[in-house]
Amino acid sequence: MSGIFNSSIGRKLLMSISGLFLVLFLLFHMSMNLVAVFSGSAYNAVCEFLGTNWYALAATAVLALGFLVHIVYAFILSVQNRKARGNNRYAVTVKPKSVEWASQNMLVLGIIVLLGLGLHLAHFWYKMMYAELAGIENEIAATNGAEWIKFWFSQPLVAVLYVVWLAALWFHLTHGFWSAIQTLGWNNNTWIERWECISKIFATVVCLGFALVVIGYAFGIFPLCGSCCCAA
């Protein structure tokens, strides 16, 4: 069992599995955020449903563990690969030329994504789930997610930082997705090209979905139903 944690192959496997788990979470989170495009009150209902219920807290703990595993092993492997092969981050048998830049800058992209995650946690998780758990009174109710979105993204600097974060996430996903799939066994010349295409489509859909909410609220376009955004 210790070989999984200590060997290079085992570490890549753990990083890939945790990465794919996070990919599924991103898809879920993006889909949930899109509710805020159409109705602020409907998004608030989703936030209230999740809230601090036991299943939301359990999911948060599992998610935090997944992030921790992915970050720790990504950093360890990046350092090891830098020492062994310079900028060639991941030991894959074939690598599309179009993702060469992302492959060579995964550590930097990962750091930007991590910093963006910290910003996101401070803006939303701390002000919503944590505030509700701790009984903290904020200027906006903890369950009023739509108003928190409006509050933060109406600030130009915050909106720009989120767009930069999403751009880094796009590059990180376009390489990380197919690389994780390849680590799990799809590493022939035919499938690597297909997974590269799937990774780009997935990363584009997810990041555009998030960006739509950021930009739409920044310019006051959303929610489409108007006044219900501010419903508590």
mmCIF file with all atom_site columns, N, CA and C in Angstrom, residues 163-189:
data_model
loop_
_atom_site.group_PDB
_atom_site.id
_atom_site.type_symbol
_atom_site.label_atom_id
_atom_site.label_alt_id
_atom_site.label_comp_id
_atom_site.label_asym_id
_atom_site.label_entity_id
_atom_site.label_seq_id
_atom_site.pdbx_PDB_ins_code
_atom_site.Cartn_x
_atom_site.Cartn_y
_atom_site.Cartn_z
_atom_site.occupancy
_atom_site.B_iso_or_equiv
_atom_site.pdbx_formal_charge
_atom_site.auth_seq_id
_atom_site.auth_comp_id
_atom_site.auth_asym_id
_atom_site.auth_atom_id
_atom_site.pdbx_PDB_model_num
ATOM 1  N N  . VAL A 1 163 ? -11.762 36.464 -14.062 1.00 0.00 ? 163 VAL A N  1
ATOM 2  C CA . VAL A 1 163 ? -11.570 36.110 -15.475 1.00 0.00 ? 163 VAL A CA 1
ATOM 3  C C  . VAL A 1 163 ? -10.158 35.573 -15.701 1.00 0.00 ? 163 VAL A C  1
ATOM 4  N N  . VAL A 1 164 ? -9.164  36.202 -15.079 1.00 0.00 ? 164 VAL A N  1
ATOM 5  C CA . VAL A 1 164 ? -7.784  35.716 -15.168 1.00 0.00 ? 164 VAL A CA 1
ATOM 6  C C  . VAL A 1 164 ? -7.690  34.318 -14.576 1.00 0.00 ? 164 VAL A C  1
ATOM 7  N N  . TRP A 1 165 ? -8.327  34.113 -13.443 1.00 0.00 ? 165 TRP A N  1
ATOM 8  C CA . TRP A 1 165 ? -8.358  32.795 -12.803 1.00 0.00 ? 165 TRP A CA 1
ATOM 9  C C  . TRP A 1 165 ? -8.959  31.749 -13.727 1.00 0.00 ? 165 TRP A C  1
ATOM 10 N N  . LEU A 1 166 ? -10.053 32.082 -14.381 1.00 0.00 ? 166 LEU A N  1
ATOM 11 C CA . LEU A 1 166 ? -10.728 31.141 -15.273 1.00 0.00 ? 166 LEU A CA 1
ATOM 12 C C  . LEU A 1 166 ? -9.881  30.846 -16.509 1.00 0.00 ? 166 LEU A C  1
ATOM 13 N N  . ALA A 1 167 ? -9.127  31.844 -16.981 1.00 0.00 ? 167 ALA A N  1
ATOM 14 C CA . ALA A 1 167 ? -8.230  31.611 -18.116 1.00 0.00 ? 167 ALA A CA 1
ATOM 15 C C  . ALA A 1 167 ? -7.150  30.603 -17.738 1.00 0.00 ? 167 ALA A C  1
ATOM 16 N N  . ALA A 1 168 ? -6.569  30.768 -16.538 1.00 0.00 ? 168 ALA A N  1
ATOM 17 C CA . ALA A 1 168 ? -5.562  29.815 -16.063 1.00 0.00 ? 168 ALA A CA 1
ATOM 18 C C  . ALA A 1 168 ? -6.173  28.435 -15.869 1.00 0.00 ? 168 ALA A C  1
ATOM 19 N N  . LEU A 1 169 ? -7.401  28.408 -15.359 1.00 0.00 ? 169 LEU A N  1
ATOM 20 C CA . LEU A 1 169 ? -8.095  27.132 -15.163 1.00 0.00 ? 169 LEU A CA 1
ATOM 21 C C  . LEU A 1 169 ? -8.325  26.436 -16.501 1.00 0.00 ? 169 LEU A C  1
ATOM 22 N N  . TRP A 1 170 ? -8.643  27.206 -17.543 1.00 0.00 ? 170 TRP A N  1
ATOM 23 C CA . TRP A 1 170 ? -8.865  26.622 -18.865 1.00 0.00 ? 170 TRP A CA 1
ATOM 24 C C  . TRP A 1 170 ? -7.600  25.909 -19.355 1.00 0.00 ? 170 TRP A C  1
ATOM 25 N N  . PHE A 1 171 ? -6.469  26.568 -19.275 1.00 0.00 ? 171 PHE A N  1
ATOM 26 C CA . PHE A 1 171 ? -5.214  25.950 -19.700 1.00 0.00 ? 171 PHE A CA 1
ATOM 27 C C  . PHE A 1 171 ? -4.883  24.735 -18.826 1.00 0.00 ? 171 PHE A C  1
ATOM 28 N N  . HIS A 1 172 ? -5.128  24.867 -17.532 1.00 0.00 ? 172 HIS A N  1
ATOM 29 C CA . HIS A 1 172 ? -4.842  23.761 -16.610 1.00 0.00 ? 172 HIS A CA 1
ATOM 30 C C  . HIS A 1 172 ? -5.692  22.552 -16.957 1.00 0.00 ? 172 HIS A C  1
ATOM 31 N N  . LEU A 1 173 ? -6.962  22.780 -17.259 1.00 0.00 ? 173 LEU A N  1
ATOM 32 C CA . LEU A 1 173 ? -7.867  21.680 -17.584 1.00 0.00 ? 173 LEU A CA 1
ATOM 33 C C  . LEU A 1 173 ? -7.549  21.046 -18.934 1.00 0.00 ? 173 LEU A C  1
ATOM 34 N N  . THR A 1 174 ? -7.201  21.867 -19.922 1.00 0.00 ? 174 THR A N  1
ATOM 35 C CA . THR A 1 174 ? -6.973  21.314 -21.258 1.00 0.00 ? 174 THR A CA 1
ATOM 36 C C  . THR A 1 174 ? -5.824  20.314 -21.262 1.00 0.00 ? 174 THR A C  1
ATOM 37 N N  . HIS A 1 175 ? -4.839  20.545 -20.402 1.00 0.00 ? 175 HIS A N  1
ATOM 38 C CA . HIS A 1 175 ? -3.755  19.563 -20.305 1.00 0.00 ? 175 HIS A CA 1
ATOM 39 C C  . HIS A 1 175 ? -4.043  18.504 -19.236 1.00 0.00 ? 175 HIS A C  1
ATOM 40 N N  . GLY A 1 176 ? -4.524  18.949 -18.076 1.00 0.00 ? 176 GLY A N  1
ATOM 41 C CA . GLY A 1 176 ? -4.693  18.036 -16.957 1.00 0.00 ? 176 GLY A CA 1
ATOM 42 C C  . GLY A 1 176 ? -5.708  16.943 -17.211 1.00 0.00 ? 176 GLY A C  1
ATOM 43 N N  . PHE A 1 177 ? -6.799  17.259 -17.906 1.00 0.00 ? 177 PHE A N  1
ATOM 44 C CA . PHE A 1 177 ? -7.856  16.285 -18.163 1.00 0.00 ? 177 PHE A CA 1
ATOM 45 C C  . PHE A 1 177 ? -7.320  15.114 -18.979 1.00 0.00 ? 177 PHE A C  1
ATOM 46 N N  . TRP A 1 178 ? -6.752  15.418 -20.161 1.00 0.00 ? 178 TRP A N  1
ATOM 47 C CA . TRP A 1 178 ? -6.302  14.307 -21.011 1.00 0.00 ? 178 TRP A CA 1
ATOM 48 C C  . TRP A 1 178 ? -5.099  13.592 -20.414 1.00 0.00 ? 178 TRP A C  1
ATOM 49 N N  . SER A 1 179 ? -4.263  14.331 -19.667 1.00 0.00 ? 179 SER A N  1
ATOM 50 C CA . SER A 1 179 ? -3.113  13.716 -19.031 1.00 0.00 ? 179 SER A CA 1
ATOM 51 C C  . SER A 1 179 ? -3.552  12.713 -17.970 1.00 0.00 ? 179 SER A C  1
ATOM 52 N N  . ALA A 1 180 ? -4.607  13.060 -17.197 1.00 0.00 ? 180 ALA A N  1
ATOM 53 C CA . ALA A 1 180 ? -5.135  12.149 -16.181 1.00 0.00 ? 180 ALA A CA 1
ATOM 54 C C  . ALA A 1 180 ? -5.728  10.902 -16.834 1.00 0.00 ? 180 ALA A C  1
ATOM 55 N N  . ILE A 1 181 ? -6.470  11.101 -17.918 1.00 0.00 ? 181 ILE A N  1
ATOM 56 C CA . ILE A 1 181 ? -7.059  9.968  -18.635 1.00 0.00 ? 181 ILE A CA 1
ATOM 57 C C  . ILE A 1 181 ? -5.964  9.062  -19.161 1.00 0.00 ? 181 ILE A C  1
ATOM 58 N N  . GLN A 1 182 ? -4.916  9.664  -19.682 1.00 0.00 ? 182 GLN A N  1
ATOM 59 C CA . GLN A 1 182 ? -3.808  8.877  -20.224 1.00 0.00 ? 182 GLN A CA 1
ATOM 60 C C  . GLN A 1 182 ? -3.103  8.076  -19.126 1.00 0.00 ? 182 GLN A C  1
ATOM 61 N N  . THR A 1 183 ? -2.940  8.680  -17.967 1.00 0.00 ? 183 THR A N  1
ATOM 62 C CA . THR A 1 183 ? -2.314  7.997  -16.840 1.00 0.00 ? 183 THR A CA 1
ATOM 63 C C  . THR A 1 183 ? -3.114  6.753  -16.450 1.00 0.00 ? 183 THR A C  1
ATOM 64 N N  . LEU A 1 184 ? -4.429  6.817  -16.641 1.00 0.00 ? 184 LEU A N  1
ATOM 65 C CA . LEU A 1 184 ? -5.293  5.691  -16.280 1.00 0.00 ? 184 LEU A CA 1
ATOM 66 C C  . LEU A 1 184 ? -5.352  4.622  -17.361 1.00 0.00 ? 184 LEU A C  1
ATOM 67 N N  . GLY A 1 185 ? -4.673  4.844  -18.499 1.00 0.00 ? 185 GLY A N  1
ATOM 68 C CA . GLY A 1 185 ? -4.568  3.769  -19.474 1.00 0.00 ? 185 GLY A CA 1
ATOM 69 C C  . GLY A 1 185 ? -4.825  4.081  -20.926 1.00 0.00 ? 185 GLY A C  1
ATOM 70 N N  . TRP A 1 186 ? -5.507  5.199  -21.256 1.00 0.00 ? 186 TRP A N  1
ATOM 71 C CA . TRP A 1 186 ? -5.760  5.530  -22.655 1.00 0.00 ? 186 TRP A CA 1
ATOM 72 C C  . TRP A 1 186 ? -4.581  6.315  -23.215 1.00 0.00 ? 186 TRP A C  1
ATOM 73 N N  . ASN A 1 187 ? -3.536  5.602  -23.589 1.00 0.00 ? 187 ASN A N  1
ATOM 74 C CA . ASN A 1 187 ? -2.303  6.293  -23.982 1.00 0.00 ? 187 ASN A CA 1
ATOM 75 C C  . ASN A 1 187 ? -1.800  5.913  -25.377 1.00 0.00 ? 187 ASN A C  1
ATOM 76 N N  . ASN A 1 188 ? -2.737  5.540  -26.263 1.00 0.00 ? 188 ASN A N  1
ATOM 77 C CA . ASN A 1 188 ? -2.298  5.255  -27.625 1.00 0.00 ? 188 ASN A CA 1
ATOM 78 C C  . ASN A 1 188 ? -2.486  6.485  -28.504 1.00 0.00 ? 188 ASN A C  1
ATOM 79 N N  . ASN A 1 189 ? -1.906  6.445  -29.685 1.00 0.00 ? 189 ASN A N  1
ATOM 80 C CA . ASN A 1 189 ? -1.891  7.610  -30.578 1.00 0.00 ? 189 ASN A CA 1
ATOM 81 C C  . ASN A 1 189 ? -3.277  8.036  -31.022 1.00 0.00 ? 189 ASN A C  1
#
